mmCIF file of C-alpha atoms in Angstrom:
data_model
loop_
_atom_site.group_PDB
_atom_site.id
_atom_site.type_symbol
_atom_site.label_atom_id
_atom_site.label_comp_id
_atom_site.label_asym_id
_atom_site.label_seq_id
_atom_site.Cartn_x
_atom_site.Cartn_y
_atom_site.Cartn_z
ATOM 1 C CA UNK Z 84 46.255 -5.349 -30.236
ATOM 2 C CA UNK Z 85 47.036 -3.551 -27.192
ATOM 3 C CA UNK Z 86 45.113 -0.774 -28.399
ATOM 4 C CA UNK Z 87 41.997 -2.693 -29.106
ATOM 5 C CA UNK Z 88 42.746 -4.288 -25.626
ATOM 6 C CA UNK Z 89 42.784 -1.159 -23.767
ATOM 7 C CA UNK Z 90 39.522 0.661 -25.484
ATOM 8 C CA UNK Z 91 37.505 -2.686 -25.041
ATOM 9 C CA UNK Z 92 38.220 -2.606 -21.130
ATOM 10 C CA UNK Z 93 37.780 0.967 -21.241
ATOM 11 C CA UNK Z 94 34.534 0.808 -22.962
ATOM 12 C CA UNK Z 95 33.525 -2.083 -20.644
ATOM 13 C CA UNK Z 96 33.986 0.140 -18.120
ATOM 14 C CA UNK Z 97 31.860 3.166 -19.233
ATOM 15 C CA UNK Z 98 29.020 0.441 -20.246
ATOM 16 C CA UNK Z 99 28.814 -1.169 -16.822
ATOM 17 C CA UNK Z 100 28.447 2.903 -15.167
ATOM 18 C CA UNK Z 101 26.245 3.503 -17.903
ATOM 19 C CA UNK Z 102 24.330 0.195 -16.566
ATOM 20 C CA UNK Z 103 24.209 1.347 -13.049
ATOM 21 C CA UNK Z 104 23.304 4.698 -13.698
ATOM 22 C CA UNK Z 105 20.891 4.030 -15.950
ATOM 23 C CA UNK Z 106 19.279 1.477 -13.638
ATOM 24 C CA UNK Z 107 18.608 3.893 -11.265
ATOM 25 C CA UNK Z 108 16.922 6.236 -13.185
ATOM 26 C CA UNK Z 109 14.484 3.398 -14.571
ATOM 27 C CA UNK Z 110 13.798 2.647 -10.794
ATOM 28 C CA UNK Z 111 13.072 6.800 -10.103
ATOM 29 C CA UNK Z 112 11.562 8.030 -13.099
ATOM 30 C CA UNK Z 113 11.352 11.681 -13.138
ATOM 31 C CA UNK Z 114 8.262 13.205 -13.224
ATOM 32 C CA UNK Z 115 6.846 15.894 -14.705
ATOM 33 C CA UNK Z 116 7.289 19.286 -12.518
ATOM 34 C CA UNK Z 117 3.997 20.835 -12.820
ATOM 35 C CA UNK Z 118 2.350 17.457 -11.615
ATOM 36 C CA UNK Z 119 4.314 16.712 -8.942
ATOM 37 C CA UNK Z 120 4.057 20.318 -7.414
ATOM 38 C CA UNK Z 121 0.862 19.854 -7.987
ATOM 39 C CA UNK Z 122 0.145 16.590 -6.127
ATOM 40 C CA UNK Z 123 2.251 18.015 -3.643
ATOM 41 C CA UNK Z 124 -0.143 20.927 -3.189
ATOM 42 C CA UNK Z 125 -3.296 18.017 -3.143
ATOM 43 C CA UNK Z 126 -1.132 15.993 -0.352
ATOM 44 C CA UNK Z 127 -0.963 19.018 1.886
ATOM 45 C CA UNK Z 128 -4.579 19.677 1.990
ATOM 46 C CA UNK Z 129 -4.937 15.834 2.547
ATOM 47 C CA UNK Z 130 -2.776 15.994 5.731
ATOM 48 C CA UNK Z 131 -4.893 18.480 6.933
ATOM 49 C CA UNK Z 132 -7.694 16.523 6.192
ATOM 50 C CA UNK Z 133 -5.948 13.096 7.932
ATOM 51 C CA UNK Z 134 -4.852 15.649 11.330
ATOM 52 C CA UNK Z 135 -9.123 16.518 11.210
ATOM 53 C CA UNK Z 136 -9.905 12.795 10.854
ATOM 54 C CA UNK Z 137 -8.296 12.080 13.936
ATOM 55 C CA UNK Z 138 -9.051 14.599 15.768
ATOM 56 C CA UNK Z 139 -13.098 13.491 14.221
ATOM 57 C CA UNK Z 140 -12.281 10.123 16.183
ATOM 58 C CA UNK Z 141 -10.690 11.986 19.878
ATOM 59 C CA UNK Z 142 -14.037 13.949 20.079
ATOM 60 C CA UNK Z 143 -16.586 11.184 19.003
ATOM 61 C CA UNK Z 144 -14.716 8.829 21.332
ATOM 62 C CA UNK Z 145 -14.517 11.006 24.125
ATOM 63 C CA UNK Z 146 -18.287 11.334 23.827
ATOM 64 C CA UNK Z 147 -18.084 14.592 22.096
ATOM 65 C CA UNK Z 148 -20.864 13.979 19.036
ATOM 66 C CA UNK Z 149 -21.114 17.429 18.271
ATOM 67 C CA UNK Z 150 -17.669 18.110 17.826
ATOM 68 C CA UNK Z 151 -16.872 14.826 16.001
ATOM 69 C CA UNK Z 152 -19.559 16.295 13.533
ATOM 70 C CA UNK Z 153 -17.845 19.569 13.612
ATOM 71 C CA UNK Z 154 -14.855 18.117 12.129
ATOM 72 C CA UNK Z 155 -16.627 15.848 9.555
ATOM 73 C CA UNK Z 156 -18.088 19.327 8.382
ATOM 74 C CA UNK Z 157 -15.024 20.536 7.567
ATOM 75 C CA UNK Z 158 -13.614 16.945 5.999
ATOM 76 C CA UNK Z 159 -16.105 17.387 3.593
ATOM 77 C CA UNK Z 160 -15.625 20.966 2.554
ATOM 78 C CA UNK Z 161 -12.321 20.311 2.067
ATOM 79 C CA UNK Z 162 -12.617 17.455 -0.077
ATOM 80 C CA UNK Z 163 -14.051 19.537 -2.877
ATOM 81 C CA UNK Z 164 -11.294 21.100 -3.212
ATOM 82 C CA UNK Z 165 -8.670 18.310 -3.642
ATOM 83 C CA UNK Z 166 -7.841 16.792 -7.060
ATOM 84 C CA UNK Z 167 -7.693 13.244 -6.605
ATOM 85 C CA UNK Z 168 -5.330 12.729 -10.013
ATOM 86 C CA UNK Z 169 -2.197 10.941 -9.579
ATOM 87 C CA UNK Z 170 -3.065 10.376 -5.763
ATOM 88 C CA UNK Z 171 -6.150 7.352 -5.892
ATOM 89 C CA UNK Z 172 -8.171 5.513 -8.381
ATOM 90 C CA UNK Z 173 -11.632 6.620 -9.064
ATOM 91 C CA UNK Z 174 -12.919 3.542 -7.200
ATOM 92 C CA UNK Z 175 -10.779 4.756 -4.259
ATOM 93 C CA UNK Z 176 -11.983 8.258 -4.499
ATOM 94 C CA UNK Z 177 -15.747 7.331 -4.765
ATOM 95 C CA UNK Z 178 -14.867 4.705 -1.890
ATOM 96 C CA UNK Z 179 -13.467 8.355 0.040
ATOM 97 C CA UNK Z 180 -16.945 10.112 -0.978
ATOM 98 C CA UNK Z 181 -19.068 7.043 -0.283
ATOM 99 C CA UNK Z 182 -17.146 6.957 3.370
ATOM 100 C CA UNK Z 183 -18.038 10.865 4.390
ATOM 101 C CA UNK Z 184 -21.817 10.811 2.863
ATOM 102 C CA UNK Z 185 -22.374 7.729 4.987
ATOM 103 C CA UNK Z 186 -21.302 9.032 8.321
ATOM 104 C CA UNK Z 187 -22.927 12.143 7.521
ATOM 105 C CA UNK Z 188 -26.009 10.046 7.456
ATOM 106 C CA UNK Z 189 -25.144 8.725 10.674
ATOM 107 C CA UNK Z 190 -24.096 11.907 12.842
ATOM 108 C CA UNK Z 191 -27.466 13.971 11.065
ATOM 109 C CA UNK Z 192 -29.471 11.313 12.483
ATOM 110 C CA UNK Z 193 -31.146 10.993 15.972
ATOM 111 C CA UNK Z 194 -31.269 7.344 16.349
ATOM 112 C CA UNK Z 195 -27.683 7.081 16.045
ATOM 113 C CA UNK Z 196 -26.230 5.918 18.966
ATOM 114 C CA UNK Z 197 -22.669 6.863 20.421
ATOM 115 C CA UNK Z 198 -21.182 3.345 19.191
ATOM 116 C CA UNK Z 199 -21.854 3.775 16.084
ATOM 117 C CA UNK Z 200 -20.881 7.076 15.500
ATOM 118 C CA UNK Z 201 -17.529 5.812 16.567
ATOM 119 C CA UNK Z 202 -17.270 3.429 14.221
ATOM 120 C CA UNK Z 203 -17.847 5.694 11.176
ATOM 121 C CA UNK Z 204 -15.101 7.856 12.736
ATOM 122 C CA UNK Z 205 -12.685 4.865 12.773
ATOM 123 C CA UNK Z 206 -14.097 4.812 9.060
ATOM 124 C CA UNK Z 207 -13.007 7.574 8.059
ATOM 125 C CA UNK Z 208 -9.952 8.011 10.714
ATOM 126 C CA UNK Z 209 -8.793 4.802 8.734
ATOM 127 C CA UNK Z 210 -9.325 6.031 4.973
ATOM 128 C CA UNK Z 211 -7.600 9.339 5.690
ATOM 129 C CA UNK Z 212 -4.693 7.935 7.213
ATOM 130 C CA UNK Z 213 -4.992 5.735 3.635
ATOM 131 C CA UNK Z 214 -4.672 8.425 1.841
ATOM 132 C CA UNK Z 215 -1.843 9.949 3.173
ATOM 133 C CA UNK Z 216 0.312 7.043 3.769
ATOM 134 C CA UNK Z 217 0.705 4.451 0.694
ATOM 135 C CA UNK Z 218 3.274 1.956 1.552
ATOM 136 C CA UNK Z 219 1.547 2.066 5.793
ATOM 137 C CA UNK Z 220 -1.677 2.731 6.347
ATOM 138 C CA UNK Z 221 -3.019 2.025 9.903
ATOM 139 C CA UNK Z 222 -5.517 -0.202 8.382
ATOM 140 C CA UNK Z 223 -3.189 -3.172 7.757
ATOM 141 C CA UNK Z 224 -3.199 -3.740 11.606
ATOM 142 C CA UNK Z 225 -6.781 -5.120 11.352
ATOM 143 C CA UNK Z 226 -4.768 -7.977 9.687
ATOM 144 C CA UNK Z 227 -4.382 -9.821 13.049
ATOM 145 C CA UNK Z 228 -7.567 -9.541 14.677
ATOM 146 C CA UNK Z 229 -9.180 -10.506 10.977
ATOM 147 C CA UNK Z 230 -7.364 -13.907 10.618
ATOM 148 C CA UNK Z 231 -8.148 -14.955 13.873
ATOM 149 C CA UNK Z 232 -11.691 -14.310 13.580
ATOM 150 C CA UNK Z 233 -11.354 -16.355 10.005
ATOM 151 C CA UNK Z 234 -9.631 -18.880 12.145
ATOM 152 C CA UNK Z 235 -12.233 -19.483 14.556
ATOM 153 C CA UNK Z 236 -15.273 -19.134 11.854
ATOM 154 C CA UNK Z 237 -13.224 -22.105 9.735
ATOM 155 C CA UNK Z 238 -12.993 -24.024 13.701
ATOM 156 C CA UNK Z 239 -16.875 -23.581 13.997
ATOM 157 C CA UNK Z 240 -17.566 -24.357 10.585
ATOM 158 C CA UNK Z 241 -15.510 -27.858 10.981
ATOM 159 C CA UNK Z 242 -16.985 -28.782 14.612
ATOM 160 C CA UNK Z 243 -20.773 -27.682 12.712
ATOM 161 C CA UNK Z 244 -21.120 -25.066 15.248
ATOM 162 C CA UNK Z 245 -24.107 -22.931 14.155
ATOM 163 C CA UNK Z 246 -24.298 -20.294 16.683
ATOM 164 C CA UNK Z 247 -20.432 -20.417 17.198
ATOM 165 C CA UNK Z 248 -19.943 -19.762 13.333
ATOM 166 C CA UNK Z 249 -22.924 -17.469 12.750
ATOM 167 C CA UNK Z 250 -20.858 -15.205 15.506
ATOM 168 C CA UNK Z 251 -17.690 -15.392 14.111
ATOM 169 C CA UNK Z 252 -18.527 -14.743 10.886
ATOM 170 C CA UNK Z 253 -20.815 -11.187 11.804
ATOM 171 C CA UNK Z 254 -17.820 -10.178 13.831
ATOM 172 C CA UNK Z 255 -15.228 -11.067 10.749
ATOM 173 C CA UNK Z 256 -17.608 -8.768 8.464
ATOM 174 C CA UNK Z 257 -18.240 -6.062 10.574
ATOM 175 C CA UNK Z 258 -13.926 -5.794 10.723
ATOM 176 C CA UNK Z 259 -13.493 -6.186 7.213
ATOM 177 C CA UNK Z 260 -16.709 -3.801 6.569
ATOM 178 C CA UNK Z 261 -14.704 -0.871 8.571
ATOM 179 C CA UNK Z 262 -11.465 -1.364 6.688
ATOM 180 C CA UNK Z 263 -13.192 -1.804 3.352
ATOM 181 C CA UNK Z 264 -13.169 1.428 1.678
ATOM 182 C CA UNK Z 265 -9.430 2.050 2.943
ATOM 183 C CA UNK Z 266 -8.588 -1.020 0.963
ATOM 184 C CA UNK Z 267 -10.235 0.218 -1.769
ATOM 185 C CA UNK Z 268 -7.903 3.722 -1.884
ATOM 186 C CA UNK Z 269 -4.526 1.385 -1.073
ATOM 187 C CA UNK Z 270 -5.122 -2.028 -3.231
ATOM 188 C CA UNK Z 271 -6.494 -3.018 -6.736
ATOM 189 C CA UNK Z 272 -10.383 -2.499 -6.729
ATOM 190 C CA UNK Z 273 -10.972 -5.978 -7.953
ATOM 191 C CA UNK Z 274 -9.505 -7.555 -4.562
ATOM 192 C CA UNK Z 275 -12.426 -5.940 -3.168
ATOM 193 C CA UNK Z 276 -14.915 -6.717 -5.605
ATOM 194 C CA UNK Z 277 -13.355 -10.681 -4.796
ATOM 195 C CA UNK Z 278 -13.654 -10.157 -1.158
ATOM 196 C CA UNK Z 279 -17.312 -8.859 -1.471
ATOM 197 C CA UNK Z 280 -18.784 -11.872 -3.593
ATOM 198 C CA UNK Z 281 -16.812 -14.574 -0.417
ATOM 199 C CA UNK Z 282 -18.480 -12.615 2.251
ATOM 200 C CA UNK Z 283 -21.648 -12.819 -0.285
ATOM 201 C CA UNK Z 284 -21.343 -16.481 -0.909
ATOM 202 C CA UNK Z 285 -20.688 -17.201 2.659
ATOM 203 C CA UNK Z 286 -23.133 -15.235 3.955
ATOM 204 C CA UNK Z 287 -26.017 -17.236 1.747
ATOM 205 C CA UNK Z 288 -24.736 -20.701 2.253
ATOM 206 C CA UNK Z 289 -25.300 -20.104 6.099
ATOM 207 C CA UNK Z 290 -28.793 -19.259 5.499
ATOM 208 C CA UNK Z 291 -29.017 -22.396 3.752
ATOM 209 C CA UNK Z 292 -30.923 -25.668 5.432
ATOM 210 C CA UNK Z 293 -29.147 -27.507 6.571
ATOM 211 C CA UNK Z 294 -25.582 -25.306 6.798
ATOM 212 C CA UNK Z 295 -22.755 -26.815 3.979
ATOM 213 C CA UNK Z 296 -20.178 -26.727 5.824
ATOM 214 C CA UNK Z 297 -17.589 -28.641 3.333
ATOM 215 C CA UNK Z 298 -18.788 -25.308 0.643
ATOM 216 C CA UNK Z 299 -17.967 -22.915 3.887
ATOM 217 C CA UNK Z 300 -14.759 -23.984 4.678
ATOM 218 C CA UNK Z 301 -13.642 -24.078 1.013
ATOM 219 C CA UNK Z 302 -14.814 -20.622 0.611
ATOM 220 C CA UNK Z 303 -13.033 -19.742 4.151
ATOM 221 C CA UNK Z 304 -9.847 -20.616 2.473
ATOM 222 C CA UNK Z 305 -10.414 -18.922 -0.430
ATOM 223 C CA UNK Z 306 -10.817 -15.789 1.945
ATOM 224 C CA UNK Z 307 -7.840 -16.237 3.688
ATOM 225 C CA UNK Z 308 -6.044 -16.702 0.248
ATOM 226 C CA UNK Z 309 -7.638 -13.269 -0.678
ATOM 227 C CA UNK Z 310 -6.690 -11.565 2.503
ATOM 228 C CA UNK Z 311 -2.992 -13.021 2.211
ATOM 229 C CA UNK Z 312 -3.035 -10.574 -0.791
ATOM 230 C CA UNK Z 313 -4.598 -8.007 0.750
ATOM 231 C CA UNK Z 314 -2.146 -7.624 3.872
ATOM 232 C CA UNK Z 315 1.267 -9.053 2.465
ATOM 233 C CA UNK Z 316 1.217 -7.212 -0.506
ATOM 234 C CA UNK Z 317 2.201 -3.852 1.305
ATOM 235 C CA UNK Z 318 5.420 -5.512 2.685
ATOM 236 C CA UNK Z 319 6.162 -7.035 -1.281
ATOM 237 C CA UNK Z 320 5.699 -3.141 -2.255
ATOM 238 C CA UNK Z 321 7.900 -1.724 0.345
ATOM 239 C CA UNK Z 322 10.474 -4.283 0.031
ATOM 240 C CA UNK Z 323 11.420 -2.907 -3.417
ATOM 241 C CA UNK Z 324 10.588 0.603 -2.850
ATOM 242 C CA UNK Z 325 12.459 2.678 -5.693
ATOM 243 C CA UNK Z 326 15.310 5.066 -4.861
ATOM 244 C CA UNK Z 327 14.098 8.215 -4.467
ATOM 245 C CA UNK Z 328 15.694 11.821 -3.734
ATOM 246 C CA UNK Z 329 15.287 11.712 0.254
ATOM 247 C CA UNK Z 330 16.758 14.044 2.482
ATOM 248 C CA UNK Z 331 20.087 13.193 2.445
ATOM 249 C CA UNK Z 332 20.981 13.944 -1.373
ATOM 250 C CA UNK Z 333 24.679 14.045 -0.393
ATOM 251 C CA UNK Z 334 25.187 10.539 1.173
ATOM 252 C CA UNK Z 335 23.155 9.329 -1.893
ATOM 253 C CA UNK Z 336 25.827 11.075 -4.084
ATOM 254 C CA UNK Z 337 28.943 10.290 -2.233
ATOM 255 C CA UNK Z 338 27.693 6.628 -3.020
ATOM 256 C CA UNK Z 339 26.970 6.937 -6.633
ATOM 257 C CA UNK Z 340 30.211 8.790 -6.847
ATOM 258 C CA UNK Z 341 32.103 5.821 -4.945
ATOM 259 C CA UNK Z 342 30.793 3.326 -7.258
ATOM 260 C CA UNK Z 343 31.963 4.952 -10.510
ATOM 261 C CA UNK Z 344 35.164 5.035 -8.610
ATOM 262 C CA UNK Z 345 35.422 1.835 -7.842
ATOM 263 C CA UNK Z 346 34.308 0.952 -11.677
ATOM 264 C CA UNK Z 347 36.989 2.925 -12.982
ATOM 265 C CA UNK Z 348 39.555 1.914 -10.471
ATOM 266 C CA UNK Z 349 38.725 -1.651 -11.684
ATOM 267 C CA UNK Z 350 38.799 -0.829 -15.366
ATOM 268 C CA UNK Z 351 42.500 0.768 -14.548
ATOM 269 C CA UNK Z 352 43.708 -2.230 -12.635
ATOM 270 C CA UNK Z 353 42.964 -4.407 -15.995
ATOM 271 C CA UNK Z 354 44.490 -2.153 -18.058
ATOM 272 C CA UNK Z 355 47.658 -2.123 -16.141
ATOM 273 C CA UNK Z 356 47.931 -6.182 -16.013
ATOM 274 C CA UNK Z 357 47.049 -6.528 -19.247
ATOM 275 C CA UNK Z 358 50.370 -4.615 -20.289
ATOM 276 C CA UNK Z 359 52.588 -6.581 -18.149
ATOM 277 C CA UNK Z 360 51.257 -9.981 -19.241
ATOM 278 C CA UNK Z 361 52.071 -8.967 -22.913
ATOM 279 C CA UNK Z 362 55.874 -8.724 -24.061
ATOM 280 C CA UNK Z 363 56.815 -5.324 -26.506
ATOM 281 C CA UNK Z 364 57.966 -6.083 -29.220
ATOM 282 C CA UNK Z 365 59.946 -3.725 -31.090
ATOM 283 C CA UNK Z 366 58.989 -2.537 -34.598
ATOM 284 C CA UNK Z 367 61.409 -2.912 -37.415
ATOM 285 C CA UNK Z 368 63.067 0.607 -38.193
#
């Protein structure tokens, strides 16, 4: 009885570090070697690729066209020679492709103007920085200046404001049409495709006569719903972030290590109590 006492604690014991153990590694799969040096390899060439992005944006803001272009040149050299596999979706890296041809458009042409050469920089400034940073991306600090201008467009829609909402509602697409292709690389394509067909619907029931407002404000809410998802869902991701190999592999040992110690301890501190709360009885010689 003891025995049997003893190996079920003891066995309890292994099964609960077992438990632990083994929950880790479900949260940090490995990977396999060859892919992971060799999205490693891809993420260096897209820093360098996020550091000329920026530095696209400091020239074409500071007035500096030419050497904005200069840089978008070399984005776009690069980018053929990145494997995308493991990194994006296909949606995301068409969205990535779509982004560079466009301004390309835009800086080859003469009627572009200064403005709006900035804002395919910020396009691309923003889709880079995607690309190199899951879990933050710069882009998810549009959030703030995007519900407000949903907040106002649902104000004007109530008070039947038509210039008021017709405003609102150019400025709220022109924000969410510079962030679009970054959400594309960081979210689900089909939140996208979702967002598109409000902005759609929207869009055509304000060229409607007369405006319906009740159908605007119901599809308002629907877009804030949408952009709830959109924004939030980074801090859902990063709030259960697996545990990953970081660069302190000691502390993270010392810890596992103190856990199985404490496990064991545990399992010994049973075993001992058990013994005293059980009289020996001799055996019959």
């Amino acid at each position: 009885m003891l025995l049997n006492r003893r190996f079920r604690a003891l066995s309890a014991g292994f099964v609960l570090v077992t438990l632990i153990l083994g929950g880790c590694g479900e949260v940090n799969t490995p990977t396999d070697p060859q892919a992971q040096e060799g999205n490693s390899r891809e993420m260096v060439k897209l820093e360098r690729i996020n550091q000329w992005a920026n530095e696209m944006y400091q020239q074409t803001a500071s007035g500096n066209v030419v050497g904005g272009k200069e840089k978008l040149d070399d984005i776009s050299e690069q980018l053929t020679k990145i494997q995308f596999s493991g990194i994006t979706s296909l949606e995301g890296m068409n969205a990535l492709f779509d982004t560079i041809e466009q301004a390309k458009r835009k800086f080859n042409s003469v009627q572009t103007s200064p403005e709006e050469a900035l804002q395919e920089a910020v396009k691309i400034r923003l889709i880079a920085d995607a690309m190199t940073h899951q879990y933050s991306p710069m882009w998810l600090e549009f959030d703030k200046a995007i519900r407000s201008e949903l907040r106002r467009m649902e104000l004007a829609a109530s008070r039947q404001q038509d210039q008021e909402l017709s405003g609102t509602f150019q400025r709220l697409e022109d924000r969410y049409e510079t962030i679009r292709a970054s959400i594309m690389v960081s979210r689900n394509p089909e939140i996208v495709e979702k967002l598109d067909s409000l902005f759609v619907f929207i869009k055509h029931q304000m060229q409607s006569t007369p405006i319906p407002y009740t159908e605007i404000r119901s599809a308002a809410k629907e877009l804030d719903n949408a952009l709830r998802e959109v924004f939030y869902s980074a801090d859902e991701r990063t709030a259960y972030l697996p545990i990953v190999e970081g660069k302190d592999p000691i502390i993270w040992s010392a810890a596992m290590g103190a856990i199985i110690l404490t496990v064991l301890g545990f399992v010994a501190w049973k075993m001992f109590h058990s013994d005293k709360r059980f009289a020996r009885v001799p055996r019959d010689r």
